[in-house]
Amino acid sequence: MQGDNQALLSVRNLRIEFPNRRGTLVAVDDISFDIAPGEILGVVGESGAGKSLTGAAIIGLIEPPGRIAQGEIFLEGQRIDHLPYEEIRKIRGRQIGAIFQDPLTSLNPLYSVSRQLIETIQTHLPLNEREARARALELLDEVGIPGAAERIDHYPHQFSGGMRQRVVIALALCAEPRLIIADEPTTALDVSIQAQIISLLKGLCKEHGTAVMLVTHDMGVIAEAADRVAVMYSGRIAEIGPVQEVVRAAKHPYTHGLMGSIPHIGHHVDQLTQIEGSMPRLQEIPSGCPFNPRCEEASDRCRVERPNLQGVEQSEVACHLFDAQRVEARAGE
Amino acid sequence: MSDNSSDGAAPLLSVDGLVRHFDVSAPFLNRLIERLDRSYVRAVDGIDFDIGRGETFSLVGESGCGKSTVARLIVGLYQPTAGSIRYDGVEIGPVSAAAERKRMQPHMQMIFQDPYASLNPRWRVADIVAEPIRVRSLIKGKAETLNRVGELLSQVGLSPADGERFPHEFSGGQRQRISIARALAGEPEFLVCDEPTSALDVSVQAQILNLMKELQDRLGLTYLFISHDLAVVYHVSTKVGVMYLGRLVEWADTKTLFENPRHPYTRMLLDAIPDLEMSGRQRIPVAGEVPSPINPPSGCAFHPRCPHAEERCRSEAPQAREYDGVHVSCHAVADGRIS
């Protein structure tokens, strides 16, 4: 499977390692997925599941000593994971935009918004100062900043959290990238602002046909914004599929537990579903399926043999439970 | 207002006209030269509510609405600018009531949001949990104290042997369990929980929420629960108060509030929640943002964002009124313009 023709981004067998004195920690372990043009792929998981690292690997921002130990990343058929620094720098921003969690730290507090936007635009597009400023204004309008003409010369601290995140989105859109990596774009925001930002992101994707990799731990955001969702656990993809199917009929026991542990408004339960224990640390990832010590349905096989992703309905699930079902289903035919 | 809670029993905690302003004026010389006035953040601007024994009262609202300030006022980390706080019928609010507060304070404990910052990294867990016991000399003797600490740790799902370890050896969820054990060590009857789960992952959040519920049933605790997550609030509370810019715009029992929200702000908040059930539904984004509490809008603070605002809302601040147990501060509801 070399860089699928239809996929905008394809990640193949990606493995990210952090060597240290006591050995090598594997933070992301052999994951593969595709994002189609215009698609929003949600990536969920608990802290430490490797979701942000996957995003960082795609834009070439893995910090040493971390390194991509294995695997390939293709953007529109072109392999980008082994490019030299200068090359990936051109792609980053031009073809791949990034939005990070905290809008305050992703803007430079000493530069006005206009300066930051113009600088970014001129880095990627052959425009002069005046044209770049006009483009910056357009972008601010597009992301819904009221009175953009007056506000463009303001500094980041003069904007509220929601407005700052809009500026960050405008920055990411500067060069009309094909793909946006949005790492927890709404986590630092209030619910009402969160709704505004999500609908903005969705609208922009539709208009420009931009693909988005939306990394978040908030299932609500995913359910609302994403087309497909990948659930990560201990550096691996536990389940990936259409959002409706994963949210409503989760297959992997982990996803199932995760969905049950989220309180819902409207139906009252006395106790939330509880997954005992917590995600293992990187030093202590068990053999076989990494979820097996917390899984109620774990068998001996789960403790030894690592499950691979396999198609179940429209999703793909990494769980041995579905091997058995497959066998049964075949036997029944 | 001397309204007792609806079931006739006296409330455990009742808050009346509570106000807290913070002085954020420029330094004296600047004020003199630049002719500036003193300016205040009206963090809490006159709120009333009651909490009955054994209840869980939740305060929700967006950041900056003053919900954490209320929590801090109640446990006495801040002194109120005006208004009264009565605990079990005893006034503990104003400075003059300091002696009373000292007497009542042992009955209250607080759990903070960030389990990484609220535990002393240089202390062993056993010492952290034993601190309230030592301060209040609840138990004499080292061995007995250690026994009690072990008991508390097992009560929150840790092992007594964990007392020998340091906070950094625990994950976020386990640290929050330690915070809870520490709070319980003082044998409180009233716990103020300020965003106890918002720093945690959902699966860990579920464990902590379940634990808190279980402890409430077992020990008959009363909670004041502060959160910005409406789904969590729906799950844990018996009563909910919605705050906006230092005021309580609506409070009612949980079921009523979520099924039949009256205040336009409450409706907006509920509309803004992402819905897991009907994936793909367009939620209606709330227009605009929370204004600055230094210069809140005149009249009803919500009027610039409110679809039902009219002239009166711009000039006159609405008073809280009760409709079948639901307390709402809104002119539109009072005039019957919205049901």
Short mmCIF file of N, CA and C in Angstrom, two decimals, chain A residues 110-212:
data_model
loop_
_atom_site.label_atom_id
_atom_site.label_comp_id
_atom_site.label_asym_id
_atom_site.label_seq_id
_atom_site.Cartn_x
_atom_site.Cartn_y
_atom_site.Cartn_z
N LEU A 110 4.62 40.16 21.20
CA LEU A 110 5.30 41.42 20.91
C LEU A 110 5.01 41.97 19.52
N TYR A 111 4.39 41.14 18.66
CA TYR A 111 4.08 41.58 17.31
C TYR A 111 2.58 41.80 17.17
N SER A 112 2.21 42.82 16.39
CA SER A 112 0.79 43.01 16.15
C SER A 112 0.28 41.87 15.27
N VAL A 113 -1.02 41.67 15.30
CA VAL A 113 -1.61 40.59 14.52
C VAL A 113 -1.31 40.78 13.03
N SER A 114 -1.37 42.04 12.57
CA SER A 114 -1.13 42.28 11.15
C SER A 114 0.28 41.85 10.78
N ARG A 115 1.25 42.17 11.64
CA ARG A 115 2.64 41.82 11.32
C ARG A 115 2.81 40.30 11.23
N GLN A 116 2.18 39.60 12.17
CA GLN A 116 2.32 38.15 12.16
C GLN A 116 1.67 37.54 10.93
N LEU A 117 0.51 38.07 10.56
CA LEU A 117 -0.18 37.54 9.39
C LEU A 117 0.61 37.85 8.11
N ILE A 118 1.05 39.10 7.99
CA ILE A 118 1.76 39.51 6.77
C ILE A 118 3.05 38.73 6.61
N GLU A 119 3.76 38.55 7.72
CA GLU A 119 5.01 37.79 7.67
C GLU A 119 4.75 36.37 7.16
N THR A 120 3.71 35.75 7.71
CA THR A 120 3.41 34.38 7.31
C THR A 120 3.00 34.32 5.84
N ILE A 121 2.17 35.28 5.43
CA ILE A 121 1.70 35.28 4.04
C ILE A 121 2.89 35.45 3.09
N GLN A 122 3.78 36.40 3.44
CA GLN A 122 4.90 36.65 2.55
C GLN A 122 5.91 35.51 2.50
N THR A 123 5.97 34.76 3.60
CA THR A 123 6.86 33.59 3.60
C THR A 123 6.42 32.58 2.54
N HIS A 124 5.11 32.47 2.38
CA HIS A 124 4.62 31.38 1.53
C HIS A 124 4.12 31.82 0.17
N LEU A 125 3.69 33.07 0.05
CA LEU A 125 3.13 33.51 -1.22
C LEU A 125 3.92 34.70 -1.74
N PRO A 126 4.07 34.80 -3.08
CA PRO A 126 4.84 35.90 -3.65
C PRO A 126 4.01 37.18 -3.72
N LEU A 127 3.75 37.80 -2.59
CA LEU A 127 2.95 39.02 -2.55
C LEU A 127 3.78 40.14 -1.94
N ASN A 128 3.52 41.38 -2.36
CA ASN A 128 4.20 42.49 -1.70
C ASN A 128 3.44 42.89 -0.44
N GLU A 129 4.00 43.80 0.31
CA GLU A 129 3.46 44.18 1.61
C GLU A 129 1.97 44.55 1.54
N ARG A 130 1.63 45.38 0.50
CA ARG A 130 0.26 45.87 0.44
C ARG A 130 -0.73 44.75 0.13
N GLU A 131 -0.35 43.93 -0.83
CA GLU A 131 -1.21 42.80 -1.19
C GLU A 131 -1.36 41.85 -0.01
N ALA A 132 -0.24 41.64 0.68
CA ALA A 132 -0.27 40.72 1.83
C ALA A 132 -1.21 41.26 2.90
N ARG A 133 -1.18 42.58 3.11
CA ARG A 133 -2.06 43.17 4.11
C ARG A 133 -3.53 43.02 3.72
N ALA A 134 -3.79 43.20 2.43
CA ALA A 134 -5.15 43.03 1.94
C ALA A 134 -5.61 41.59 2.17
N ARG A 135 -4.71 40.67 1.90
CA ARG A 135 -5.02 39.25 2.10
C ARG A 135 -5.27 38.97 3.59
N ALA A 136 -4.45 39.58 4.44
CA ALA A 136 -4.60 39.40 5.89
C ALA A 136 -5.99 39.88 6.34
N LEU A 137 -6.39 41.02 5.80
CA LEU A 137 -7.71 41.56 6.14
C LEU A 137 -8.83 40.60 5.73
N GLU A 138 -8.70 40.10 4.50
CA GLU A 138 -9.66 39.13 3.99
C GLU A 138 -9.79 37.95 4.92
N LEU A 139 -8.61 37.45 5.35
CA LEU A 139 -8.59 36.27 6.22
C LEU A 139 -9.30 36.55 7.54
N LEU A 140 -9.01 37.71 8.13
CA LEU A 140 -9.64 38.04 9.42
C LEU A 140 -11.15 38.14 9.27
N ASP A 141 -11.57 38.72 8.13
CA ASP A 141 -13.00 38.77 7.85
C ASP A 141 -13.58 37.37 7.78
N GLU A 142 -12.85 36.53 7.07
CA GLU A 142 -13.33 35.18 6.83
C GLU A 142 -13.49 34.39 8.13
N VAL A 143 -12.58 34.58 9.07
CA VAL A 143 -12.70 33.83 10.32
C VAL A 143 -13.64 34.53 11.31
N GLY A 144 -14.28 35.59 10.85
CA GLY A 144 -15.36 36.18 11.66
C GLY A 144 -14.90 37.11 12.76
N ILE A 145 -13.86 37.90 12.50
CA ILE A 145 -13.48 38.92 13.48
C ILE A 145 -14.17 40.22 13.11
N PRO A 146 -15.09 40.68 13.96
CA PRO A 146 -15.83 41.88 13.61
C PRO A 146 -14.90 43.10 13.61
N GLY A 147 -15.10 44.00 12.67
CA GLY A 147 -14.28 45.21 12.57
C GLY A 147 -12.83 44.88 12.30
N ALA A 148 -12.58 43.94 11.37
CA ALA A 148 -11.22 43.48 11.11
C ALA A 148 -10.29 44.64 10.75
N ALA A 149 -10.79 45.62 10.00
CA ALA A 149 -9.95 46.72 9.54
C ALA A 149 -9.35 47.50 10.72
N GLU A 150 -10.14 47.65 11.79
CA GLU A 150 -9.60 48.38 12.94
C GLU A 150 -8.74 47.48 13.83
N ARG A 151 -9.11 46.21 13.87
CA ARG A 151 -8.45 45.34 14.83
C ARG A 151 -7.16 44.74 14.32
N ILE A 152 -6.90 44.86 13.03
CA ILE A 152 -5.76 44.16 12.45
C ILE A 152 -4.44 44.61 13.06
N ASP A 153 -4.35 45.86 13.50
CA ASP A 153 -3.09 46.33 14.06
C ASP A 153 -3.00 46.17 15.58
N HIS A 154 -4.00 45.51 16.15
CA HIS A 154 -3.95 45.26 17.59
C HIS A 154 -2.96 44.14 17.92
N TYR A 155 -2.62 44.08 19.20
CA TYR A 155 -1.73 43.02 19.68
C TYR A 155 -2.56 41.87 20.26
N PRO A 156 -1.98 40.67 20.31
CA PRO A 156 -2.75 39.52 20.77
C PRO A 156 -3.46 39.73 22.11
N HIS A 157 -2.82 40.46 23.06
CA HIS A 157 -3.46 40.58 24.38
C HIS A 157 -4.73 41.41 24.33
N GLN A 158 -4.93 42.15 23.22
CA GLN A 158 -6.15 42.95 23.11
C GLN A 158 -7.33 42.14 22.60
N PHE A 159 -7.08 40.87 22.28
CA PHE A 159 -8.16 40.00 21.83
C PHE A 159 -8.57 39.05 22.94
N SER A 160 -9.84 38.63 22.93
CA SER A 160 -10.28 37.63 23.91
C SER A 160 -9.86 36.24 23.42
N GLY A 161 -10.02 35.23 24.28
CA GLY A 161 -9.58 33.88 23.94
C GLY A 161 -10.16 33.37 22.62
N GLY A 162 -11.46 33.54 22.44
CA GLY A 162 -12.11 33.06 21.23
C GLY A 162 -11.61 33.79 20.00
N MET A 163 -11.42 35.10 20.15
CA MET A 163 -10.94 35.91 19.02
C MET A 163 -9.49 35.54 18.67
N ARG A 164 -8.68 35.27 19.71
CA ARG A 164 -7.30 34.87 19.48
C ARG A 164 -7.25 33.57 18.68
N GLN A 165 -8.16 32.63 19.07
CA GLN A 165 -8.15 31.36 18.36
C GLN A 165 -8.55 31.59 16.90
N ARG A 166 -9.41 32.57 16.64
CA ARG A 166 -9.76 32.90 15.26
C ARG A 166 -8.54 33.42 14.52
N VAL A 167 -7.74 34.25 15.20
CA VAL A 167 -6.52 34.77 14.58
C VAL A 167 -5.58 33.61 14.24
N VAL A 168 -5.48 32.65 15.17
CA VAL A 168 -4.61 31.49 14.92
C VAL A 168 -5.11 30.71 13.71
N ILE A 169 -6.42 30.58 13.59
CA ILE A 169 -6.98 29.88 12.44
C ILE A 169 -6.66 30.66 11.16
N ALA A 170 -6.78 31.98 11.22
CA ALA A 170 -6.44 32.81 10.06
C ALA A 170 -4.99 32.59 9.67
N LEU A 171 -4.10 32.51 10.68
CA LEU A 171 -2.68 32.26 10.41
C LEU A 171 -2.48 30.92 9.70
N ALA A 172 -3.23 29.91 10.16
CA ALA A 172 -3.09 28.59 9.57
C ALA A 172 -3.59 28.57 8.14
N LEU A 173 -4.54 29.46 7.84
CA LEU A 173 -5.14 29.47 6.50
C LEU A 173 -4.37 30.32 5.51
N CYS A 174 -3.37 31.05 6.00
CA CYS A 174 -2.67 32.04 5.18
C CYS A 174 -2.37 31.58 3.77
N ALA A 175 -1.80 30.39 3.64
CA ALA A 175 -1.35 29.95 2.34
C ALA A 175 -2.30 28.94 1.72
N GLU A 176 -3.56 28.95 2.18
CA GLU A 176 -4.53 27.98 1.70
C GLU A 176 -3.98 26.56 1.71
N PRO A 177 -3.65 26.04 2.87
CA PRO A 177 -3.06 24.71 2.93
C PRO A 177 -4.10 23.65 2.55
N ARG A 178 -3.60 22.49 2.17
CA ARG A 178 -4.48 21.38 1.80
C ARG A 178 -4.94 20.62 3.03
N LEU A 179 -4.12 20.72 4.08
CA LEU A 179 -4.41 19.96 5.28
C LEU A 179 -4.16 20.84 6.50
N ILE A 180 -5.05 20.74 7.48
CA ILE A 180 -4.82 21.47 8.73
C ILE A 180 -4.74 20.46 9.87
N ILE A 181 -3.69 20.57 10.68
CA ILE A 181 -3.60 19.75 11.87
C ILE A 181 -4.10 20.63 13.02
N ALA A 182 -5.24 20.30 13.59
CA ALA A 182 -5.79 21.11 14.68
C ALA A 182 -5.66 20.31 15.98
N ASP A 183 -4.72 20.73 16.82
CA ASP A 183 -4.44 19.98 18.04
C ASP A 183 -5.18 20.61 19.21
N GLU A 184 -6.26 20.01 19.65
CA GLU A 184 -7.09 20.52 20.74
C GLU A 184 -7.45 22.00 20.52
N PRO A 185 -8.07 22.33 19.38
CA PRO A 185 -8.28 23.76 19.09
C PRO A 185 -9.30 24.43 20.00
N THR A 186 -10.13 23.66 20.68
CA THR A 186 -11.20 24.29 21.47
C THR A 186 -11.09 24.00 22.95
N THR A 187 -10.03 23.28 23.35
CA THR A 187 -9.97 22.84 24.74
C THR A 187 -9.86 24.00 25.72
N ALA A 188 -9.19 25.09 25.31
CA ALA A 188 -9.00 26.18 26.25
C ALA A 188 -10.18 27.16 26.24
N LEU A 189 -11.23 26.83 25.48
CA LEU A 189 -12.32 27.79 25.30
C LEU A 189 -13.61 27.37 26.01
N ASP A 190 -14.47 28.35 26.30
CA ASP A 190 -15.76 28.05 26.90
C ASP A 190 -16.70 27.39 25.90
N VAL A 191 -17.72 26.68 26.41
CA VAL A 191 -18.61 25.96 25.48
C VAL A 191 -19.21 26.83 24.41
N SER A 192 -19.65 28.03 24.77
CA SER A 192 -20.33 28.83 23.76
C SER A 192 -19.35 29.27 22.68
N ILE A 193 -18.11 29.57 23.07
CA ILE A 193 -17.08 29.95 22.11
C ILE A 193 -16.65 28.73 21.30
N GLN A 194 -16.59 27.59 21.99
CA GLN A 194 -16.22 26.34 21.35
C GLN A 194 -17.14 26.05 20.16
N ALA A 195 -18.44 26.27 20.37
CA ALA A 195 -19.41 26.04 19.30
C ALA A 195 -19.13 26.95 18.12
N GLN A 196 -18.76 28.19 18.41
CA GLN A 196 -18.47 29.13 17.33
C GLN A 196 -17.26 28.66 16.52
N ILE A 197 -16.21 28.25 17.23
CA ILE A 197 -14.97 27.85 16.55
C ILE A 197 -15.18 26.59 15.71
N ILE A 198 -15.92 25.63 16.28
CA ILE A 198 -16.16 24.39 15.53
C ILE A 198 -16.95 24.66 14.26
N SER A 199 -17.98 25.50 14.36
CA SER A 199 -18.76 25.72 13.14
C SER A 199 -17.95 26.51 12.13
N LEU A 200 -17.05 27.35 12.63
CA LEU A 200 -16.15 28.08 11.72
C LEU A 200 -15.24 27.10 10.97
N LEU A 201 -14.61 26.20 11.72
CA LEU A 201 -13.70 25.22 11.11
C LEU A 201 -14.42 24.38 10.06
N LYS A 202 -15.63 23.94 10.43
CA LYS A 202 -16.40 23.09 9.51
C LYS A 202 -16.73 23.85 8.24
N GLY A 203 -17.14 25.10 8.41
CA GLY A 203 -17.51 25.92 7.26
C GLY A 203 -16.32 26.12 6.32
N LEU A 204 -15.15 26.40 6.92
CA LEU A 204 -13.97 26.66 6.11
C LEU A 204 -13.56 25.43 5.31
N CYS A 205 -13.70 24.26 5.96
CA CYS A 205 -13.33 23.03 5.28
C CYS A 205 -14.21 22.80 4.06
N LYS A 206 -15.50 23.05 4.28
CA LYS A 206 -16.44 22.82 3.19
C LYS A 206 -16.10 23.75 2.02
N GLU A 207 -15.85 25.03 2.34
CA GLU A 207 -15.61 26.01 1.30
C GLU A 207 -14.33 25.74 0.52
N HIS A 208 -13.25 25.45 1.26
CA HIS A 208 -11.95 25.33 0.60
C HIS A 208 -11.58 23.90 0.26
N GLY A 209 -12.38 22.94 0.71
CA GLY A 209 -12.01 21.55 0.50
C GLY A 209 -10.76 21.15 1.27
N THR A 210 -10.53 21.82 2.40
CA THR A 210 -9.35 21.51 3.20
C THR A 210 -9.63 20.29 4.07
N ALA A 211 -8.66 19.42 4.17
CA ALA A 211 -8.80 18.28 5.06
C ALA A 211 -8.30 18.69 6.45
N VAL A 212 -8.89 18.12 7.50
CA VAL A 212 -8.49 18.47 8.85
C VAL A 212 -8.23 17.22 9.66
#
